[in-house]
């Protein structure tokens, strides 16, 4: 069967990840000896772009890198994965970086310094045209809110679906929520945005402000909520966790591709969870993102059927 490629635009960050692996992450004031160190192209925007391209999408990246060596490497990593980087500007100054510690259980702690990402406060007409040519625009919160909002508005005006990952967590302006079609928070972001600790309650509460929500739950899978229906629980696949960095970005990139191909939401969600299961089994951000054939194989290897709870009276 021939599949028409999903056209995906990403407006977001590119960071060089400086990753230290240690048995236990240091507490404040503590120094620990690590086991290894590597630099890996990352940033939530670039990660989602690379994940979507490897999953089979036709992807354009809009954002900025600095005029340093990291900027050259970040652009090259996107190019190697087949992402169109014509709209990725190079600006004077340093590229964004993320300082990441990964502990023995694969969990991470991250400090991001925006660098060039902080210059993306407005869009050019060519950026807007690139958004208009896509079926979906993926957004995160590692660019200035003014830039994110400009992208979401440009997408809405052109009938392009907006998919917002609200990370790093921060209060969201009403204007941004008003032009968000699909919100994809993790459980902590969902709780922070909704004030509800229970993910199912959080998903329901978020439907007051956006029409569709997917709450990612790590090893517990995800919850899909749309107005007028009970949330659908999609279990995660079992995975040998090495490094959870960018698992959420991998999920969103793959989900955008599957939805852009017109697959039903439950099938798209199962496929995206297979992509994120593969990503946690590899170290690093962009270095962990699977190719389409691998996602197909992992998804086909088995997945329990998702369950929608009986509607409440
Ligand atoms: O979501 C993972 C990403 O968050 C890392 O690649 C890092 O750059 C930070 O932005």
Short mmCIF file of C-alpha atoms and ligand atoms in Angstrom, two decimals:
data_model
loop_
_atom_site.label_atom_id
_atom_site.label_comp_id
_atom_site.label_asym_id
_atom_site.label_seq_id
_atom_site.Cartn_x
_atom_site.Cartn_y
_atom_site.Cartn_z
CA UNK A 1 0.00 0.00 0.00
CA UNK A 2 1.33 3.46 -0.89
CA UNK A 3 1.08 5.95 1.95
CA UNK A 4 1.02 9.69 1.20
CA UNK A 5 3.67 11.33 3.37
CA UNK A 6 2.32 13.39 6.24
CA UNK A 7 3.48 17.01 5.90
CA UNK A 8 4.62 18.25 9.31
CA UNK A 9 6.06 21.64 10.28
CA UNK A 10 7.87 22.07 13.58
CA UNK A 11 8.40 25.47 15.21
CA UNK A 12 10.75 24.83 18.09
CA UNK A 13 14.10 24.60 19.77
CA UNK A 14 17.34 22.94 18.80
CA UNK A 15 19.78 22.29 21.66
CA UNK A 16 23.07 20.51 21.93
CA UNK A 17 22.52 18.07 24.80
CA UNK A 18 25.52 17.70 27.12
CA UNK A 19 24.71 14.40 28.77
CA UNK A 20 26.41 12.89 31.83
CA UNK A 21 25.46 9.33 32.83
CA UNK A 22 25.83 8.56 36.55
CA UNK A 23 24.48 5.77 38.80
CA UNK A 24 22.71 8.40 40.89
CA UNK A 25 22.06 12.05 40.01
CA UNK A 26 23.73 14.52 42.40
CA UNK A 27 21.58 16.28 44.97
CA UNK A 28 21.99 20.04 45.41
CA UNK A 29 25.49 20.75 46.76
CA UNK A 30 26.70 17.22 46.05
CA UNK A 31 29.33 16.04 43.53
CA UNK A 32 29.17 12.53 42.12
CA UNK A 33 31.47 10.66 39.75
CA UNK A 34 29.78 9.82 36.49
CA UNK A 35 30.28 6.87 34.16
CA UNK A 36 30.24 8.48 30.71
CA UNK A 37 29.56 11.69 28.83
CA UNK A 38 28.36 12.49 25.32
CA UNK A 39 27.06 15.37 23.28
CA UNK A 40 23.85 14.58 21.37
CA UNK A 41 21.73 16.86 19.14
CA UNK A 42 18.47 17.53 20.96
CA UNK A 43 15.98 20.24 21.85
CA UNK A 44 12.28 19.49 21.96
CA UNK A 45 11.64 21.04 18.54
CA UNK A 46 14.49 19.32 16.72
CA UNK A 47 13.68 16.05 18.49
CA UNK A 48 10.07 16.13 17.31
CA UNK A 49 11.21 17.05 13.80
CA UNK A 50 13.70 14.18 13.64
CA UNK A 51 11.24 11.71 15.16
CA UNK A 52 8.59 12.69 12.59
CA UNK A 53 11.03 12.49 9.66
CA UNK A 54 12.31 9.06 10.72
CA UNK A 55 8.72 7.92 11.17
CA UNK A 56 8.08 8.76 7.53
CA UNK A 57 6.87 12.38 7.51
CA UNK A 58 7.91 15.21 5.19
CA UNK A 59 9.16 17.62 7.82
CA UNK A 60 10.16 21.32 7.87
CA UNK A 61 11.91 22.79 10.90
CA UNK A 62 11.50 26.47 11.81
CA UNK A 63 13.75 27.87 14.54
CA UNK A 64 17.28 29.11 15.13
CA UNK A 65 20.77 27.85 15.90
CA UNK A 66 23.82 29.91 16.81
CA UNK A 67 26.85 30.58 14.63
CA UNK A 68 29.00 28.21 16.72
CA UNK A 69 30.10 24.59 16.14
CA UNK A 70 27.02 23.31 17.94
CA UNK A 71 24.86 25.17 15.42
CA UNK A 72 26.63 23.42 12.54
CA UNK A 73 26.19 20.03 14.22
CA UNK A 74 22.53 20.62 15.04
CA UNK A 75 21.69 21.59 11.45
CA UNK A 76 23.64 18.59 10.15
CA UNK A 77 21.76 16.21 12.44
CA UNK A 78 18.41 17.49 11.13
CA UNK A 79 19.64 17.30 7.52
CA UNK A 80 20.87 13.72 8.01
CA UNK A 81 17.41 12.65 9.12
CA UNK A 82 15.83 14.28 6.08
CA UNK A 83 14.35 17.34 7.81
CA UNK A 84 14.11 20.45 5.60
CA UNK A 85 16.23 23.10 7.39
CA UNK A 86 15.78 26.00 4.95
CA UNK A 87 13.69 27.84 7.58
CA UNK A 88 16.17 27.16 10.40
CA UNK A 89 18.08 30.41 10.78
CA UNK A 90 21.65 30.81 11.95
CA UNK A 91 21.96 33.82 14.25
CA UNK A 92 24.99 35.44 15.90
CA UNK A 93 25.83 33.95 19.31
CA UNK A 94 25.67 30.55 20.97
CA UNK A 95 23.26 27.74 20.14
CA UNK A 96 20.89 26.45 22.78
CA UNK A 97 22.26 23.79 25.10
CA UNK A 98 20.74 21.35 27.58
CA UNK A 99 22.76 20.05 30.50
CA UNK A 100 21.36 16.60 31.26
CA UNK A 101 22.08 14.06 33.98
CA UNK A 102 20.78 10.53 33.38
CA UNK A 103 20.75 8.18 36.38
CA UNK A 104 21.05 4.40 36.53
CA UNK A 105 17.28 3.95 36.10
CA UNK A 106 17.32 5.99 32.89
CA UNK A 107 15.63 9.03 34.44
CA UNK A 108 16.91 12.50 33.69
CA UNK A 109 17.20 16.01 35.09
CA UNK A 110 17.66 18.83 32.57
CA UNK A 111 18.75 22.48 32.61
CA UNK A 112 18.18 24.27 29.27
CA UNK A 113 19.97 27.48 28.29
CA UNK A 114 18.06 28.86 25.27
CA UNK A 115 20.82 30.68 23.38
CA UNK A 116 19.72 31.16 19.75
CA UNK A 117 16.27 29.70 20.49
CA UNK A 118 15.55 32.86 22.47
CA UNK A 119 15.71 34.97 19.30
CA UNK A 120 12.64 33.35 17.71
CA UNK A 121 10.05 35.91 18.76
CA UNK A 122 8.42 36.48 15.36
CA UNK A 123 7.94 34.70 12.04
CA UNK A 124 8.79 35.75 8.50
CA UNK A 125 6.32 35.41 5.65
CA UNK A 126 8.35 32.42 4.42
CA UNK A 127 8.00 30.77 7.84
CA UNK A 128 4.25 31.31 7.66
CA UNK A 129 4.13 29.89 4.14
CA UNK A 130 6.02 26.77 5.35
CA UNK A 131 3.46 26.35 8.12
CA UNK A 132 0.63 26.80 5.63
CA UNK A 133 2.04 24.01 3.44
CA UNK A 134 1.89 21.48 6.31
CA UNK A 135 -0.97 19.41 7.66
CA UNK A 136 0.12 19.92 11.27
CA UNK A 137 2.35 22.33 13.20
CA UNK A 138 4.20 20.93 16.23
CA UNK A 139 4.96 23.43 19.00
CA UNK A 140 6.66 23.21 22.40
CA UNK A 141 7.65 25.83 24.97
CA UNK A 142 11.42 26.13 24.51
CA UNK A 143 11.01 29.20 22.27
CA UNK A 144 9.75 32.57 23.55
CA UNK A 145 5.97 32.50 23.97
CA UNK A 146 5.62 35.33 21.43
CA UNK A 147 7.17 33.09 18.76
CA UNK A 148 5.06 30.07 19.74
CA UNK A 149 1.91 32.17 19.64
CA UNK A 150 2.80 33.64 16.25
CA UNK A 151 3.23 30.12 14.87
CA UNK A 152 0.00 28.82 16.35
CA UNK A 153 -1.94 31.79 14.99
CA UNK A 154 -0.39 31.41 11.53
CA UNK A 155 -1.38 27.74 11.55
CA UNK A 156 -4.95 28.44 12.68
CA UNK A 157 -5.41 31.13 10.00
CA UNK A 158 -4.32 28.60 7.36
CA UNK A 159 -6.39 25.69 8.64
CA UNK A 160 -3.32 23.77 9.85
CA UNK A 161 -3.74 21.56 12.94
CA UNK A 162 -1.73 22.78 15.96
CA UNK A 163 -0.18 20.22 18.33
CA UNK A 164 1.27 21.75 21.50
CA UNK A 165 3.62 19.97 23.91
CA UNK A 166 3.44 22.27 26.98
CA UNK A 167 7.02 21.64 28.10
CA UNK A 168 8.89 22.96 29.99
CA UNK A 169 5.76 23.45 32.11
CA UNK A 170 4.62 27.04 32.52
CA UNK A 171 1.28 28.84 32.71
CA UNK A 172 -0.24 29.09 29.24
CA UNK A 173 -1.89 32.27 27.97
CA UNK A 174 -5.53 31.91 26.93
CA UNK A 175 -4.65 33.17 23.41
CA UNK A 176 -2.38 30.15 22.92
CA UNK A 177 -4.90 27.62 24.23
CA UNK A 178 -7.53 29.17 21.97
CA UNK A 179 -5.48 28.23 18.89
CA UNK A 180 -4.38 24.78 20.11
CA UNK A 181 -6.10 21.77 18.51
CA UNK A 182 -4.28 18.98 20.33
CA UNK A 183 -2.49 19.39 23.67
CA UNK A 184 0.06 16.68 24.64
CA UNK A 185 1.20 17.21 28.27
CA UNK A 186 2.89 14.60 30.41
CA UNK A 187 1.14 13.82 33.69
CA UNK A 188 3.07 16.51 35.61
CA UNK A 189 2.36 19.18 33.02
CA UNK A 190 -1.29 18.11 32.90
CA UNK A 191 -1.54 18.44 36.68
CA UNK A 192 0.17 21.84 36.66
CA UNK A 193 -2.11 23.16 33.90
CA UNK A 194 -5.38 21.77 35.25
CA UNK A 195 -4.85 21.75 39.02
CA UNK A 196 -5.98 18.08 39.00
CA UNK A 197 -3.54 15.44 40.29
CA UNK A 198 -5.35 12.49 38.69
CA UNK A 199 -4.47 12.28 34.96
CA UNK A 200 -8.01 11.29 33.94
CA UNK A 201 -9.48 14.24 35.85
CA UNK A 202 -6.74 16.48 34.43
CA UNK A 203 -7.54 15.37 30.88
CA UNK A 204 -11.24 16.06 31.41
CA UNK A 205 -10.51 19.49 32.89
CA UNK A 206 -8.20 20.41 30.00
CA UNK A 207 -11.02 19.67 27.55
CA UNK A 208 -12.62 22.88 28.84
CA UNK A 209 -9.88 24.85 27.08
CA UNK A 210 -8.77 22.66 24.12
CA UNK A 211 -10.78 20.18 22.03
CA UNK A 212 -8.40 17.21 22.29
CA UNK A 213 -5.80 16.08 24.84
CA UNK A 214 -3.30 13.25 25.06
CA UNK A 215 -1.72 12.90 28.52
CA UNK A 216 1.48 10.86 28.34
CA UNK A 217 2.09 8.63 31.38
CA UNK A 218 5.55 7.15 30.78
CA UNK A 219 5.58 3.43 31.49
CA UNK A 220 1.80 3.53 31.96
CA UNK A 221 1.11 4.62 28.37
CA UNK A 222 -1.19 7.53 27.64
CA UNK A 223 -4.75 8.80 27.93
CA UNK A 224 -6.58 10.21 24.92
CA UNK A 225 -9.46 12.58 25.61
CA UNK A 226 -11.85 14.31 23.24
CA UNK A 227 -14.96 16.26 24.14
CA UNK A 228 -18.09 14.16 24.59
CA UNK A 229 -16.33 10.79 25.17
CA UNK A 230 -14.65 9.07 28.09
CA UNK A 231 -10.81 9.16 27.92
CA UNK A 232 -9.21 6.17 26.14
CA UNK A 233 -6.30 4.50 27.96
CA UNK A 234 -3.55 3.24 25.66
CA UNK A 235 -1.00 1.05 27.49
CA UNK A 236 2.72 1.41 26.82
CA UNK A 237 4.75 -1.46 25.40
CA UNK A 238 7.21 -3.15 27.73
CA UNK A 239 10.67 -1.67 27.26
CA UNK A 240 14.19 -2.14 28.61
CA UNK A 241 14.73 1.44 29.79
CA UNK A 242 18.18 2.92 29.17
CA UNK A 243 17.38 6.64 28.88
CA UNK A 244 13.95 8.29 28.85
CA UNK A 245 15.24 11.57 27.34
CA UNK A 246 13.02 12.65 24.41
CA UNK A 247 10.61 9.72 24.72
CA UNK A 248 7.78 12.25 24.74
CA UNK A 249 9.20 14.05 21.70
CA UNK A 250 9.46 10.74 19.85
CA UNK A 251 5.84 9.99 20.73
CA UNK A 252 4.60 13.36 19.43
CA UNK A 253 6.63 13.17 16.19
CA UNK A 254 5.36 9.68 15.40
CA UNK A 255 1.79 10.56 16.42
CA UNK A 256 1.76 13.57 14.08
CA UNK A 257 2.88 11.38 11.19
CA UNK A 258 0.32 8.65 11.86
CA UNK A 259 -2.54 11.15 12.24
CA UNK A 260 -1.34 13.01 9.14
CA UNK A 261 -1.63 9.76 7.21
CA UNK A 262 -5.28 9.64 8.22
CA UNK A 263 -4.97 6.71 10.59
CA UNK A 264 -7.64 6.44 13.32
CA UNK A 265 -6.60 7.99 16.63
CA UNK A 266 -6.39 4.71 18.59
CA UNK A 267 -4.17 3.12 15.93
CA UNK A 268 -2.01 6.25 15.71
CA UNK A 269 -1.59 6.33 19.50
CA UNK A 270 -0.56 2.65 19.63
CA UNK A 271 1.97 3.23 16.85
CA UNK A 272 3.39 6.31 18.64
CA UNK A 273 3.75 4.37 21.90
CA UNK A 274 5.76 1.75 19.98
CA UNK A 275 8.05 4.55 18.75
CA UNK A 276 8.58 5.88 22.28
CA UNK A 277 9.21 2.35 23.64
CA UNK A 278 12.00 2.02 21.10
CA UNK A 279 13.42 5.43 22.01
CA UNK A 280 13.78 4.68 25.74
CA UNK A 281 15.86 1.61 24.88
CA UNK A 282 18.58 3.81 23.32
CA UNK A 283 20.71 6.53 24.90
CA UNK A 284 20.28 10.21 24.06
CA UNK A 285 17.68 12.38 22.34
CA UNK A 286 17.88 12.39 18.53
CA UNK A 287 20.18 9.37 18.73
CA UNK A 288 17.32 7.29 20.16
CA UNK A 289 14.64 7.92 17.55
CA UNK A 290 13.54 4.91 15.52
CA UNK A 291 13.05 4.54 11.78
CA UNK A 292 9.57 3.75 10.46
CA UNK A 293 10.25 0.08 9.76
CA UNK A 294 11.36 -0.46 13.36
CA UNK A 295 8.20 1.23 14.66
CA UNK A 296 6.04 -0.92 12.39
CA UNK A 297 7.77 -4.07 13.65
CA UNK A 298 7.50 -3.10 17.32
CA UNK A 299 3.85 -2.11 16.96
CA UNK A 300 3.07 -5.38 15.17
CA UNK A 301 4.85 -7.41 17.85
CA UNK A 302 1.88 -6.98 20.08
CA UNK A 303 -0.10 -4.50 22.00
CA UNK A 304 -2.99 -5.10 24.34
CA UNK A 305 -6.24 -3.64 22.99
CA UNK A 306 -6.83 -0.18 24.53
CA UNK A 307 -9.82 0.17 26.83
CA UNK A 308 -12.32 2.97 27.08
CA UNK A 309 -14.05 2.91 30.44
CA UNK A 310 -17.85 2.74 30.41
CA UNK A 311 -19.23 6.27 30.14
CA UNK A 312 -20.22 7.75 33.48
CA UNK A 313 -23.92 8.31 34.07
O1 LIG B 1 12.65 16.60 25.57
C1 LIG B 1 14.02 16.32 25.65
C2 LIG B 1 14.82 17.55 25.34
O2 LIG B 1 14.61 18.50 26.35
C3 LIG B 1 16.32 17.35 25.29
O3 LIG B 1 16.78 16.94 24.04
C4 LIG B 1 16.84 18.69 25.75
O4 LIG B 1 17.46 19.42 24.72
C5 LIG B 1 15.65 19.43 26.32
O5 LIG B 1 15.25 20.41 25.50
#
